[in-house]
Structure formats: C-alpha cells, structure tokens
mmCIF file of C-alpha atoms in Angstrom:
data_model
loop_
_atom_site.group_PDB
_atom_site.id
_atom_site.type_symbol
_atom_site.label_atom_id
_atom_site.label_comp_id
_atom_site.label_asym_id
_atom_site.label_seq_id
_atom_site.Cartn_x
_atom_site.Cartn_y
_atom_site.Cartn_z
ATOM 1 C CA UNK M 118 0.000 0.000 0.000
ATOM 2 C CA UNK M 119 1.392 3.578 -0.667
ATOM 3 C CA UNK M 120 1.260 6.393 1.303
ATOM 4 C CA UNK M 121 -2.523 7.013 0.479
ATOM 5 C CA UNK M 122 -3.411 3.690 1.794
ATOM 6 C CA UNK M 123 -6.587 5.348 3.601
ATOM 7 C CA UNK M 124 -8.207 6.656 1.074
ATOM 8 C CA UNK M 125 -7.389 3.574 -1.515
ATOM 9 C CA UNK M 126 -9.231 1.243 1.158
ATOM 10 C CA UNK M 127 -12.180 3.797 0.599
ATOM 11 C CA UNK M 128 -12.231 6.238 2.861
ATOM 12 C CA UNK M 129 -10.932 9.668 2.538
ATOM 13 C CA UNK M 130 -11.287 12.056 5.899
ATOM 14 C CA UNK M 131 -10.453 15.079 3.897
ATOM 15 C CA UNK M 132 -13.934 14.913 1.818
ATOM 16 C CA UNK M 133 -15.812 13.499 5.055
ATOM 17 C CA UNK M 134 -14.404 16.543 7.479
ATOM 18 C CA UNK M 135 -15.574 18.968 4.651
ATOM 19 C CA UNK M 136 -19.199 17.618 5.458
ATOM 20 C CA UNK M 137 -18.796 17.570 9.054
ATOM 21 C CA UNK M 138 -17.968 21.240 8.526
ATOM 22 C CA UNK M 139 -20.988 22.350 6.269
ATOM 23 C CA UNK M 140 -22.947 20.473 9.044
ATOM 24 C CA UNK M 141 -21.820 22.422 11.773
ATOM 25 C CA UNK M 142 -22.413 25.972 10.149
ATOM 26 C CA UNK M 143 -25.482 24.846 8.945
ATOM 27 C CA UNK M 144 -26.350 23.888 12.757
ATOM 28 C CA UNK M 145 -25.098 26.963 14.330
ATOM 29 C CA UNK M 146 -28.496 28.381 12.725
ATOM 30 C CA UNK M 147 -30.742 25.972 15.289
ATOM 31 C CA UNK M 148 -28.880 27.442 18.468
ATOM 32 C CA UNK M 149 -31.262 30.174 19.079
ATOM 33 C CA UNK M 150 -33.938 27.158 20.012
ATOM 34 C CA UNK M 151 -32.450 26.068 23.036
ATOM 35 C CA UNK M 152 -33.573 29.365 24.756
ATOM 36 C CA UNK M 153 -37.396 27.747 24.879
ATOM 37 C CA UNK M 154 -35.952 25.238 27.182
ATOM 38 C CA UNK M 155 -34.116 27.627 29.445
ATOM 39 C CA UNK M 156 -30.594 25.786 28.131
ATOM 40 C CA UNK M 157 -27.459 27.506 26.146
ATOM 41 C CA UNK M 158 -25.355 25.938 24.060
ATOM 42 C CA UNK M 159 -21.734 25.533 25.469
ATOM 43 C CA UNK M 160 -19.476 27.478 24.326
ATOM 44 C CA UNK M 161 -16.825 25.622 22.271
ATOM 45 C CA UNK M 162 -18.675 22.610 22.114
ATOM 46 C CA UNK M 163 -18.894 22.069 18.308
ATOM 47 C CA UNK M 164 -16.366 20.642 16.690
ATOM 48 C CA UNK M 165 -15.634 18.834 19.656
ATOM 49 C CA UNK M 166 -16.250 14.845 20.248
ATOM 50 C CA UNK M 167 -19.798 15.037 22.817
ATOM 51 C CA UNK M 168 -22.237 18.164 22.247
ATOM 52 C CA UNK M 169 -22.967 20.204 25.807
ATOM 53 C CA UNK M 170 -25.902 22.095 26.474
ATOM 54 C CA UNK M 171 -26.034 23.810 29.901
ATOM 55 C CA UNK M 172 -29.085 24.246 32.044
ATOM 56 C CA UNK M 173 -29.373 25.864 35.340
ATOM 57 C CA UNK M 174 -28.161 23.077 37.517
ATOM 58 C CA UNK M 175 -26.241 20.875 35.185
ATOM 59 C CA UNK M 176 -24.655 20.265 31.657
ATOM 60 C CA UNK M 177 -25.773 17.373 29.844
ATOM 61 C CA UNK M 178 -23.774 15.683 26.941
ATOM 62 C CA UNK M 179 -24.976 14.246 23.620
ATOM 63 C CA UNK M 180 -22.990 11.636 21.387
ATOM 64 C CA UNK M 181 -23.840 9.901 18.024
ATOM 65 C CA UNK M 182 -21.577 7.588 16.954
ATOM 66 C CA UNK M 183 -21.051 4.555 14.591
ATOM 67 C CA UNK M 184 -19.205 1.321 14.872
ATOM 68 C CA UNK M 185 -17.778 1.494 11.416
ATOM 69 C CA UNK M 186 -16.790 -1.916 9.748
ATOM 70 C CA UNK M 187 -15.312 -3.929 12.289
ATOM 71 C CA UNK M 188 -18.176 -5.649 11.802
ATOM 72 C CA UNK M 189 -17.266 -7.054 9.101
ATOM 73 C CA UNK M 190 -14.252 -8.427 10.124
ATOM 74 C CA UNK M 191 -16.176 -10.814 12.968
ATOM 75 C CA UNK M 192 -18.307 -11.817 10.037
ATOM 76 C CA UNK M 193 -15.254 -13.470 8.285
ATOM 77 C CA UNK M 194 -13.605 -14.763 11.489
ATOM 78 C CA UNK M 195 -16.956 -16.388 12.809
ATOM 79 C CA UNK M 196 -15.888 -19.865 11.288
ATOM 80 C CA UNK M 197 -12.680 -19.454 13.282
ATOM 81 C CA UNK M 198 -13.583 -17.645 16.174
ATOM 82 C CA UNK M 199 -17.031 -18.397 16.227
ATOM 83 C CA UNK M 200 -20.461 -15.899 17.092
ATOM 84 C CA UNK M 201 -18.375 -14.816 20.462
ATOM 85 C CA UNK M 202 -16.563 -12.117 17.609
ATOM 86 C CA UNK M 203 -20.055 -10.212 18.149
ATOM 87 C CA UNK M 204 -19.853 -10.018 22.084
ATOM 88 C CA UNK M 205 -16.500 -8.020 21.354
ATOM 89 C CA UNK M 206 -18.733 -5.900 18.736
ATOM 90 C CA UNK M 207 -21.140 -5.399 20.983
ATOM 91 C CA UNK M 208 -18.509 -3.865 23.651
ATOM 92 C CA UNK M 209 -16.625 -2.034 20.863
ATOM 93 C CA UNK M 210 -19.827 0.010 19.555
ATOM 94 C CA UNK M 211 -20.547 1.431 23.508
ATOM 95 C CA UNK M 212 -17.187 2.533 23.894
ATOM 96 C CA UNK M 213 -16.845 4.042 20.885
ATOM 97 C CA UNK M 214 -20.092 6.287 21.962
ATOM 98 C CA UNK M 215 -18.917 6.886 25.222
ATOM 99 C CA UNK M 216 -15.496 7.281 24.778
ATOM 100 C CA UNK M 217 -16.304 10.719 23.053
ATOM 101 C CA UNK M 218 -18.582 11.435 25.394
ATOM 102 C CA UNK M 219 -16.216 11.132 28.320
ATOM 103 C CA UNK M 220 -13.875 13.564 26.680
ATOM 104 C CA UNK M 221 -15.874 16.304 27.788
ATOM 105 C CA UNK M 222 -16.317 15.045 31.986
ATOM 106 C CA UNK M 223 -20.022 13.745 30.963
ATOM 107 C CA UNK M 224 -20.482 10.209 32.532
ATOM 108 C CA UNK M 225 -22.971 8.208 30.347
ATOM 109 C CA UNK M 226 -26.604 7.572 31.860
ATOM 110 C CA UNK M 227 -28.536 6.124 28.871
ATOM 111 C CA UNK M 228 -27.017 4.508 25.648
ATOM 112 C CA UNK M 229 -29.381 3.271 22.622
ATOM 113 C CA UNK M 230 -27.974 1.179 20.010
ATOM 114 C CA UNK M 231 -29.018 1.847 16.046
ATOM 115 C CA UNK M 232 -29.085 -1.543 14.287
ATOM 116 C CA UNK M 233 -29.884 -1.565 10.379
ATOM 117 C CA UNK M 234 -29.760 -4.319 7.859
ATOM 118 C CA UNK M 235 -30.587 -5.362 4.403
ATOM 119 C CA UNK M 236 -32.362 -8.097 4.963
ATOM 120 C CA UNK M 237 -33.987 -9.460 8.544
ATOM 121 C CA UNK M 238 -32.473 -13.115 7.745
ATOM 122 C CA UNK M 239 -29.465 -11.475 9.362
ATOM 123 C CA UNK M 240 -31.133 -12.013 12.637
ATOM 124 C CA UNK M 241 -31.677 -15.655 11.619
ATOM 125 C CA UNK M 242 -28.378 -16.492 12.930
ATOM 126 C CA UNK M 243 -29.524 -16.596 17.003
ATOM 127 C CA UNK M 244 -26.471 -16.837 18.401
ATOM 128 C CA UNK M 245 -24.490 -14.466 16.725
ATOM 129 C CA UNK M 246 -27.644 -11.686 17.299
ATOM 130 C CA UNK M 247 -27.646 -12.680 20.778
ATOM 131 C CA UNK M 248 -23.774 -12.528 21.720
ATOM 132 C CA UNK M 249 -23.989 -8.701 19.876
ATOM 133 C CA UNK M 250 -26.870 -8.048 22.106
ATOM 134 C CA UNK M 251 -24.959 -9.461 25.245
ATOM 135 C CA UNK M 252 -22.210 -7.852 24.204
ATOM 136 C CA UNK M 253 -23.867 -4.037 24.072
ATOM 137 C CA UNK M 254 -25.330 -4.781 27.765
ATOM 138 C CA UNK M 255 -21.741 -5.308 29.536
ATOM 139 C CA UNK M 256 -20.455 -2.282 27.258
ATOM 140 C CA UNK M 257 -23.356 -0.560 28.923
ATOM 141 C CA UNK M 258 -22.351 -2.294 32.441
ATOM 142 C CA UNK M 259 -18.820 -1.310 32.053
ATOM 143 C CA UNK M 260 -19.906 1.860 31.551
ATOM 144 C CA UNK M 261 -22.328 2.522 34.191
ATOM 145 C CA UNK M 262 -25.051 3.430 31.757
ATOM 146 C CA UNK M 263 -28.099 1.548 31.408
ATOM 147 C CA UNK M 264 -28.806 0.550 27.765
ATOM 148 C CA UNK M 265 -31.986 2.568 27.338
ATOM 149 C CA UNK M 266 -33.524 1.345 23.673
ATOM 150 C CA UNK M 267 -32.933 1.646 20.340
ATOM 151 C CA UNK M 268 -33.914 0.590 16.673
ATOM 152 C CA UNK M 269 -33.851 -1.725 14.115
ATOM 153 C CA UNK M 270 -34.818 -0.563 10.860
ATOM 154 C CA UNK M 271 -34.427 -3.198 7.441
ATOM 155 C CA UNK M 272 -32.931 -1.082 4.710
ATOM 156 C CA UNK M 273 -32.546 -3.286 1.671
ATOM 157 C CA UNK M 274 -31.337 -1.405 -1.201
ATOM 158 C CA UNK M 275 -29.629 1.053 1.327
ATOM 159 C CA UNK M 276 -27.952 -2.068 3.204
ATOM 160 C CA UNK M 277 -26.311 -4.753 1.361
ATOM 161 C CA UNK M 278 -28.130 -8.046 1.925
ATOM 162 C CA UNK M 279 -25.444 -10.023 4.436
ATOM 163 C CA UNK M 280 -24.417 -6.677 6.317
ATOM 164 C CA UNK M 281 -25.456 -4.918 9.753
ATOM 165 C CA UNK M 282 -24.503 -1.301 9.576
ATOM 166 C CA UNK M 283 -24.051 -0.621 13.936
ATOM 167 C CA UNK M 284 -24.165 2.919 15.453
ATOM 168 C CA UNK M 285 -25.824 3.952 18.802
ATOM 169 C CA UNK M 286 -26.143 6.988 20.455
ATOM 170 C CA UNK M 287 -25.760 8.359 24.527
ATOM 171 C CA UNK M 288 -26.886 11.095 27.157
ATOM 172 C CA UNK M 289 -24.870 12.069 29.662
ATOM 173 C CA UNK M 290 -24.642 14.923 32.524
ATOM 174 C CA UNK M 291 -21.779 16.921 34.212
ATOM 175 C CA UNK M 292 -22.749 17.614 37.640
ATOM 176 C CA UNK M 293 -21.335 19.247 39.336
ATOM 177 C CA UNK M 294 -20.688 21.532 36.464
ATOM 178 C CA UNK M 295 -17.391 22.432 37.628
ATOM 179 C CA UNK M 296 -16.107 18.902 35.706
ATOM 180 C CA UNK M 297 -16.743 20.440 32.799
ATOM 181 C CA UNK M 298 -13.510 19.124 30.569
ATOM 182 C CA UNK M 299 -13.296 22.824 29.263
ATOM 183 C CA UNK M 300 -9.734 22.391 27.132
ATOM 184 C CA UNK M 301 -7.536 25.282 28.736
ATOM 185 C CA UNK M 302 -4.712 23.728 27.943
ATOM 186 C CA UNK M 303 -1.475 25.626 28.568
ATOM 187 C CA UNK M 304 2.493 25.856 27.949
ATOM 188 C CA UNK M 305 3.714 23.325 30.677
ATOM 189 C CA UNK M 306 0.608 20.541 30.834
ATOM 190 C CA UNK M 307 1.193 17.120 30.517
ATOM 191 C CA UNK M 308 0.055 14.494 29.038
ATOM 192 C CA UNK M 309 -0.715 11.600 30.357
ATOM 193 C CA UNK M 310 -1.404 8.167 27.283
ATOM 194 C CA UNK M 311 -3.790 5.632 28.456
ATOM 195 C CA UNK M 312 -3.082 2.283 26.413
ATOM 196 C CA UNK M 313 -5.396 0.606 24.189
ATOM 197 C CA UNK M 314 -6.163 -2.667 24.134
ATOM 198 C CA UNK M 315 -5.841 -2.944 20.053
ATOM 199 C CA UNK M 316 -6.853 -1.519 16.907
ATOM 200 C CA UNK M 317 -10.270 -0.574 18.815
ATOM 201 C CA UNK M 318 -12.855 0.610 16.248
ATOM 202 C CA UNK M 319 -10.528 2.949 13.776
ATOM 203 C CA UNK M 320 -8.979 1.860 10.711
ATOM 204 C CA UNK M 321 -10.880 -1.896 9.759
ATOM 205 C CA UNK M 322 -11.555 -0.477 6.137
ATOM 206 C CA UNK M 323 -7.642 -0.450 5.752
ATOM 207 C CA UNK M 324 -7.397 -4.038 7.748
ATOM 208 C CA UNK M 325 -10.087 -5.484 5.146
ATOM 209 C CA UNK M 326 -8.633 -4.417 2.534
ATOM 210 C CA UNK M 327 -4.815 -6.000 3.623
ATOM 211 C CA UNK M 328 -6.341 -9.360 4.598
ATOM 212 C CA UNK M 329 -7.834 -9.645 0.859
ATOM 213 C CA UNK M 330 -4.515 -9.677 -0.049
ATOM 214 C CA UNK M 331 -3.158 -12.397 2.041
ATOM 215 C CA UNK M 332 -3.539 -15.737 0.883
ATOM 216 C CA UNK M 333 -4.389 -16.804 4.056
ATOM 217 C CA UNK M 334 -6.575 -13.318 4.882
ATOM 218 C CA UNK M 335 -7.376 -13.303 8.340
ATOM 219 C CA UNK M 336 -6.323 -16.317 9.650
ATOM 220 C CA UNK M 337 -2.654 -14.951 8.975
ATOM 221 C CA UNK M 338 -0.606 -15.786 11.888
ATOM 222 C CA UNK M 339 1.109 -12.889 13.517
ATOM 223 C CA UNK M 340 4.725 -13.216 15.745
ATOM 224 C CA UNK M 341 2.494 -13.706 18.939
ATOM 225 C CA UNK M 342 0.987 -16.953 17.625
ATOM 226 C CA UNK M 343 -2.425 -14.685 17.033
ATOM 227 C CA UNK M 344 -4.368 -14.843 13.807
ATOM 228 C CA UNK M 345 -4.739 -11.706 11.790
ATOM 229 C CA UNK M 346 -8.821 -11.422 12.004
ATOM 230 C CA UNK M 347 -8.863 -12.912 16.540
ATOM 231 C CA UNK M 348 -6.196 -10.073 17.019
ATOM 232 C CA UNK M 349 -8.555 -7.199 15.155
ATOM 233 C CA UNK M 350 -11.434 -8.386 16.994
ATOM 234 C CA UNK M 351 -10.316 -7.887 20.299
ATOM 235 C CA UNK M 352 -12.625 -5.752 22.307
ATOM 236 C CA UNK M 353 -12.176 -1.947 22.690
ATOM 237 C CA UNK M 354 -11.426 -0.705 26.244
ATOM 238 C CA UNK M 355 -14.029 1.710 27.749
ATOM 239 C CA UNK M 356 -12.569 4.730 29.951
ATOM 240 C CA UNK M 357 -15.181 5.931 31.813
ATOM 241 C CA UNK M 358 -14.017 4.780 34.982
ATOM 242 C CA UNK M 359 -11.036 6.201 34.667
ATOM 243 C CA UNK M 360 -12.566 9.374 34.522
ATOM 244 C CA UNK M 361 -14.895 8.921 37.015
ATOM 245 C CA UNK M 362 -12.009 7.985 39.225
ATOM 246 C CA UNK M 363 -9.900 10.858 38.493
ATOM 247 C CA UNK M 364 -13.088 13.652 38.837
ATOM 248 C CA UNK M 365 -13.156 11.743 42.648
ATOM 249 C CA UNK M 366 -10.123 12.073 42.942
ATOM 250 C CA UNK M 367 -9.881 16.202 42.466
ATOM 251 C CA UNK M 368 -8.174 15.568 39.487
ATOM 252 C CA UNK M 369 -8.390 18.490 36.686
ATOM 253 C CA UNK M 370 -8.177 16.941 33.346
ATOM 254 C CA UNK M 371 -7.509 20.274 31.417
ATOM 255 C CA UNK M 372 -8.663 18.263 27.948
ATOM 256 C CA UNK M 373 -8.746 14.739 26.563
ATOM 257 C CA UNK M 374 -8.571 12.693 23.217
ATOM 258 C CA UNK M 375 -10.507 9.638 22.430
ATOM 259 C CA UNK M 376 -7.385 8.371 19.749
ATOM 260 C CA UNK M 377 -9.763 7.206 16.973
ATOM 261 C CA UNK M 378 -10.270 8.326 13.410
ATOM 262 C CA UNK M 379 -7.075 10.754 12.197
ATOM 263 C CA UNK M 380 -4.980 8.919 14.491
ATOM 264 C CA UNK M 381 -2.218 10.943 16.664
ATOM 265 C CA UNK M 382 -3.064 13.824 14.947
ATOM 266 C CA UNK M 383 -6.458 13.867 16.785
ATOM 267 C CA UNK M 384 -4.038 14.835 19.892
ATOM 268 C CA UNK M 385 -4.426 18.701 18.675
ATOM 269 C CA UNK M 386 -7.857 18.963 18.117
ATOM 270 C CA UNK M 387 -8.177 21.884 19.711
ATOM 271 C CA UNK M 388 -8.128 25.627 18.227
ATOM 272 C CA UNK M 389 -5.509 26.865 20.647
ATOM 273 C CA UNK M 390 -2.010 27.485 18.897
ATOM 274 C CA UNK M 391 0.282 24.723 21.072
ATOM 275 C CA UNK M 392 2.427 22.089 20.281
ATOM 276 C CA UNK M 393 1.830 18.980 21.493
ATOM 277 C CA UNK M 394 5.405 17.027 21.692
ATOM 278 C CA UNK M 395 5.265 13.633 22.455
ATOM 279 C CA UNK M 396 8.624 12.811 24.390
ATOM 280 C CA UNK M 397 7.899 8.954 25.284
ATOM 281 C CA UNK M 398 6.332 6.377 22.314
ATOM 282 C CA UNK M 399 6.494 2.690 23.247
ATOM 283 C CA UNK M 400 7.190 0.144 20.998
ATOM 284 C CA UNK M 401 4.720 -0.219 18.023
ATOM 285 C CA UNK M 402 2.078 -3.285 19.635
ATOM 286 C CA UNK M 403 2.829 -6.742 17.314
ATOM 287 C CA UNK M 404 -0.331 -6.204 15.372
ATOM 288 C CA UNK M 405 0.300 -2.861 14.077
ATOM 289 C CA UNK M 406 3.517 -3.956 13.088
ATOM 290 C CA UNK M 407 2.070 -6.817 11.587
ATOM 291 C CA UNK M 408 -0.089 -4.206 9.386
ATOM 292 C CA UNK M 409 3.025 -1.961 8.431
ATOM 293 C CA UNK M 410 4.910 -4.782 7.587
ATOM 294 C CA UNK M 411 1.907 -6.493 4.962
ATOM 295 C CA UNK M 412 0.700 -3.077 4.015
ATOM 296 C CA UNK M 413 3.626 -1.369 3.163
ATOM 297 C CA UNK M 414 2.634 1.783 5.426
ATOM 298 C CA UNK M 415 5.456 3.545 6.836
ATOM 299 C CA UNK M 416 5.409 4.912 10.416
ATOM 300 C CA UNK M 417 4.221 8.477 9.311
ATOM 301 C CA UNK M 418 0.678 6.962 7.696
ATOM 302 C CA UNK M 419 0.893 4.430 10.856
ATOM 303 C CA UNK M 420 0.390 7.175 13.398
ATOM 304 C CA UNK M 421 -1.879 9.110 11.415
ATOM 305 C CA UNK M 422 -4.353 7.074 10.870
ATOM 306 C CA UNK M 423 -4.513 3.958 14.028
ATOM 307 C CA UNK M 424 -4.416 4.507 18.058
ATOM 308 C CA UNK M 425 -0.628 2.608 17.667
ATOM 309 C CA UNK M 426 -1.277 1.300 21.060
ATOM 310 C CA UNK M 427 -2.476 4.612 22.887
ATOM 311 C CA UNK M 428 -6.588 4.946 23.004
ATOM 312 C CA UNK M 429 -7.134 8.145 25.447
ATOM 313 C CA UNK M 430 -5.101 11.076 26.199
ATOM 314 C CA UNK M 431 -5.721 13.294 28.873
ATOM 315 C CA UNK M 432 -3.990 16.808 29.718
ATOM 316 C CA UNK M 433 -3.324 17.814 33.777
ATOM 317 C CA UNK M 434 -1.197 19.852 35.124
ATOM 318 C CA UNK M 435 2.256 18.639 36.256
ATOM 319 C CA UNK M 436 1.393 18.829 40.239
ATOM 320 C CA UNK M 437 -1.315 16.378 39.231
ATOM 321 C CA UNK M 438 0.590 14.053 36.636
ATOM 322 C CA UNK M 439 1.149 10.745 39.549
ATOM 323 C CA UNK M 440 -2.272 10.659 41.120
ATOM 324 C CA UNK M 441 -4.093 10.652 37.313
ATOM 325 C CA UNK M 442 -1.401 7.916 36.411
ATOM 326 C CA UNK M 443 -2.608 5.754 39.641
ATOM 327 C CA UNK M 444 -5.971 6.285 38.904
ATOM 328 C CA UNK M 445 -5.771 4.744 35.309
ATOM 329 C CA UNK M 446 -3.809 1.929 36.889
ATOM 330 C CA UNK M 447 -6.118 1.412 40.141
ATOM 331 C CA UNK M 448 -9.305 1.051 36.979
ATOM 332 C CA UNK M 449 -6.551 -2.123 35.673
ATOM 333 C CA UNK M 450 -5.221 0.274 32.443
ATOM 334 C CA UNK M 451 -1.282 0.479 31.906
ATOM 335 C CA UNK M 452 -0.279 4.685 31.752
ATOM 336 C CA UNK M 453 2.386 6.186 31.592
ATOM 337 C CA UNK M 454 3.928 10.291 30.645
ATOM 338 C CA UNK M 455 3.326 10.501 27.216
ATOM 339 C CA UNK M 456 4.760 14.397 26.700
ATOM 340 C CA UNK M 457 4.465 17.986 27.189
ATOM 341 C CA UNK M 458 2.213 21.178 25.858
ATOM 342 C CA UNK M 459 4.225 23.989 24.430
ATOM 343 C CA UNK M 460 2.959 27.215 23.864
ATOM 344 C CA UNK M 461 3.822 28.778 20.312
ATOM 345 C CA UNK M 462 3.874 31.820 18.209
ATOM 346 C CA UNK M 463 3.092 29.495 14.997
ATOM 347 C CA UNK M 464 0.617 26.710 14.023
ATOM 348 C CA UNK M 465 -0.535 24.247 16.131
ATOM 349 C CA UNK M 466 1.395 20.829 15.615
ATOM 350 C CA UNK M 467 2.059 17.387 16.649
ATOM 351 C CA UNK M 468 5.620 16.476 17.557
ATOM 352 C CA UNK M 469 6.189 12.345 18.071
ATOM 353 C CA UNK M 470 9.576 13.387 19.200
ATOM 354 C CA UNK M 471 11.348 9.828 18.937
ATOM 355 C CA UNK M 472 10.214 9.187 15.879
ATOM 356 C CA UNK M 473 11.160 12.648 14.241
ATOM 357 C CA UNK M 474 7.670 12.772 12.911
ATOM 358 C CA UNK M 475 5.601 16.367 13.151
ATOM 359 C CA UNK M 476 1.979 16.774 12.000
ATOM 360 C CA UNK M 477 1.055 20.773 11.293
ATOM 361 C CA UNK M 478 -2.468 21.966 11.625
ATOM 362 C CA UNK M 479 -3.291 21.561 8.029
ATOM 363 C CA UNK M 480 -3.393 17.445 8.810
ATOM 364 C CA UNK M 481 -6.615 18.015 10.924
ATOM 365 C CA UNK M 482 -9.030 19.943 10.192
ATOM 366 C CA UNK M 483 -12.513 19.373 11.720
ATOM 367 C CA UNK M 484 -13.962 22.803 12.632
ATOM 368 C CA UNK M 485 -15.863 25.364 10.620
#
C-alpha cells in the first residue's frame, strides 16, 4: 500500500471533514432554540467529540456515533472464532459512543444502540444476534449506563443483503458543572497516554482491505501466535471509569482525546495554537507492526491514521501528573507520561519526538 493507503481502502477524511464542517455551520443556525428550554449551548462545544448544552443546575452531553466496519471483520472470522466475535462488537460500539462522550467530563446515563440491515435473515443467525446483544449490555455495564432502547430498521437497497450497519447513540450529565472538561490547555501541561487494548474501532476499512490480499486473509498468523482477524477483533477498552475515578479524585483533566479516526493527529484537536510534543512512544504493539509490515505503510501513515497502542489522552497539570497515572492503573489500564504542551507563536502541531515525525495543523481539520 502507498502512502494514500486510507483513502485507496475507501475512505478519505479530507472529503468526510468537509461535510462535518458544512454540518456544523449549517447547525449553528438551530442554536437560538435552546432558549425555549431555558438551556445555552456551550461554548466551544462544536467541533468537539460530545455536544454540551447547559441548564441551570447541570450540563448534559450528547454523542452519536457509529461502529464502522469492524463488523465485518467478525463476520469473516466467525468460522474461526465463532459468534463470540459479536460479544467483542457489541462492547466495541458502547465505547466508541462513550469514549467521546467522556472527553468532555459527561459520565454516560442512557445509551441506545441503532441496528440496520438489508435483509432481517441477518437475525436468523440466534447466536451471533444474541452474543452482539450481550455484548452491548456489559459495554453498557462497564460503563455505568443503562442501555436505554434503540432501533432496528431493514434497509434493503440502502444495506447490502449479508451486512449490519451498527451505530448507537448516549446522554450524559456533568454535575457538578465544575467537571466540565473545558480544554484550557497551557504551555507546561502534561500528558498523560492511556493504552489501548488494540486496533479498537478505527482503521478496519484499511485491515479489510490488507487481509484480501493475504492468501491466508485473516487467519494470517502474527509473531504472537495470534491470527490476523482474533487479534482485530479484540474488544475496545471503555474509559469511563477512569474518569470517574480521576473527577473523585480532584483531578483536573484540562482536555482529553478519544485516539480514533485521524490517528495521533487527533491529539491537537483543539483551536488553541500549542504544540503537542510527544517525548515517550512505546514500541509499536505486534499487530500494528504486523499491518506496516503487509501493508507497506510507513510509520508516518501508521500514526496518522490507528491509536498505535495509545486509546485516550488526557492533559493535567504537572502537580497532578502521579495521582491521574494511579488512577488509570487502580481502573486495571497500563499509563504512563506521554509528553508535554508547548505554547507557540506558529501553528498548532504534533511532535512524536522519537520518531522525528511532526503533523502541522493543516493534517486536521474538523472545525468550521
């Protein structure tokens, strides 16, 4: 694969964050309707991962998100690794809802999942409907949410025929408001890389496409002794507690990153002119270096485009660096001092410092 990888495995993020864009200047318009229900948008909130409205007492948080095609990689694995592939989807399409939503302080309350196929046959297969559904309810567990409805439309001629297209959505509140994740970030914050437990839920399209090219496709053995398609299909890890254990804890996360589509890069999503340099990278996890090595993607594309073994960032100030690495290890998730915030008279940029890589603003943009 060349440096365009992405976009050859059919998905191009320049053409999608144009949309995302339009959408949010064409919703800027609806603000004004928020005043019938005594409620204000908050400030800074488009753009951003979770959309806040504030009321008197409390903020509450609003995420719609989608599972992607991951999907489709338990489909092809099921002979191998059997229906249990869809437990792990299940898991993987909460915590890709509230693992935005979390980036703003909210704590989830009520997630709904959004399940749409081509054809109902799909749900023929009991098992495989039933380990997805068991699978959403200990996402929902894990994240102290209850799993509060959802739908199931049959789309054929929008879906194709053997596919589920998965996407959910969740409410959440900040109370008190005061852990409000409000993205001050300044010269001399630190941040602090929460490890992932795997690919997650960015970047399948790309794994699809590399496993059609394998003669052996996903049951490819990798250096660990792991197939290809078992490795990609591990579970996601949800963060909530973590945050829920650091807002206990006093701790101020300043801002935080949900590392998912635009890989590293997604590190400077905010407007503020900083630099974000990265001063400690661990060793690329055996299944992403399984994926540069059979898809020909150099580092660069790598950590532009997957979590490369880091799924949440946070940002605290450096008197409260120790306590927010204990409380991602006391919630049983290995953390460690990723790097520092610089302040700058330029463009905002992304410095991986060990691996002489920088990304400049132009790399992300997601805001109108």
């Amino acid at each position: 694969m060349t440096d365009s990888a992405y976009q050859a495995a059919g998905i191009d993020y320049d053409r999608l964050d144009h949309f995302k864009r339009q959408c949010q200047h064409a919703a800027r318009e609806t603000i004004p309707q928020l005043a019938a229900h005594a409620a204000a948008e908050v400030p800074g909130a488009r753009g951003e991962s979770a959309y806040l409205i504030e009321t008197e007492h409390e903020i509450w948080a609003h995420v719609e998100e989608g599972l992607g095609t991951k999907n489709l990689v338990a489909d092809a694995v099921l002979g191998s690794v059997g229906p249990s592939a869809y437990h792990s989807i299940g898991i993987d399409l909460v915590a890709t809802i509230v693992n935005d939503m979390i980036t703003s302080g909210a704590l989830p309350l009520v997630v709904a999942m959004h399940a749409a196929v081509g054809d109902v046959r799909w749900f023929d297969n009991v098992e495989r409907a039933e380990q997805l559904a068991a699978g959403f309810a200990e996402g929902c567990r894990r994240s102290g949410a209850v799993w509060g409805g959802g739908e199931t439309p049959a789309l054929p001629g929008v879906v194709s025929e053997p596919a589920i297209v998965l996407g959910g959505s969740a409410i959440g509140r900040i109370t008190p408001k005061e852990r409000l994740i409000r993205g001050d970030v300044e010269d001399g914050d630190v941040m602090v890389c929460l490890a992932s437990s795997g690919i997650h839920t960015n970047g399948l399209s790309l794994c699809r496409k590399l496993a059609a090219q394998m003669p052996q496709g996903f049951e490819t053995k990798m250096t660990d002794g792991r197939t290809f398609g078992a490795a990609l299909c591990v579970p996601s890890i949800i963060y909530v507690d973590f945050v829920k254990h650091c807002q206990h804890a006093g701790i101020t996360l300043r801002y935080a990153v949900h590392m998912t589509g635009h890989g590293w890069r997604k590190v400077m999503r905010l407007a503020k002119p900083l630099v974000y340099r990265m001063q400690t990278i661990p060793p690329s996890p055996v299944l992403f270096e399984f994926i540069m090595q059979h898809g020909a993607i150099d580092l660069r594309e790598a950590y532009a485009t997957f979590n490369m073994g880091v799924g949440f960032v946070v940002m605290v100030r450096p008197e409260q660096v120790d306590l927010c690495v204990e409380m991602a290890h006391r919630c049983g998730v290995e953390a460690w001092i990723g790097g520092r915030v610089e302040a700058t008279s330029g463009e905002k940029s992304v410095v991986l410092e060990p691996l002489g890589i920088e990304y400049d603003e132009q790399t992300l943009n997601l805001r109108d």
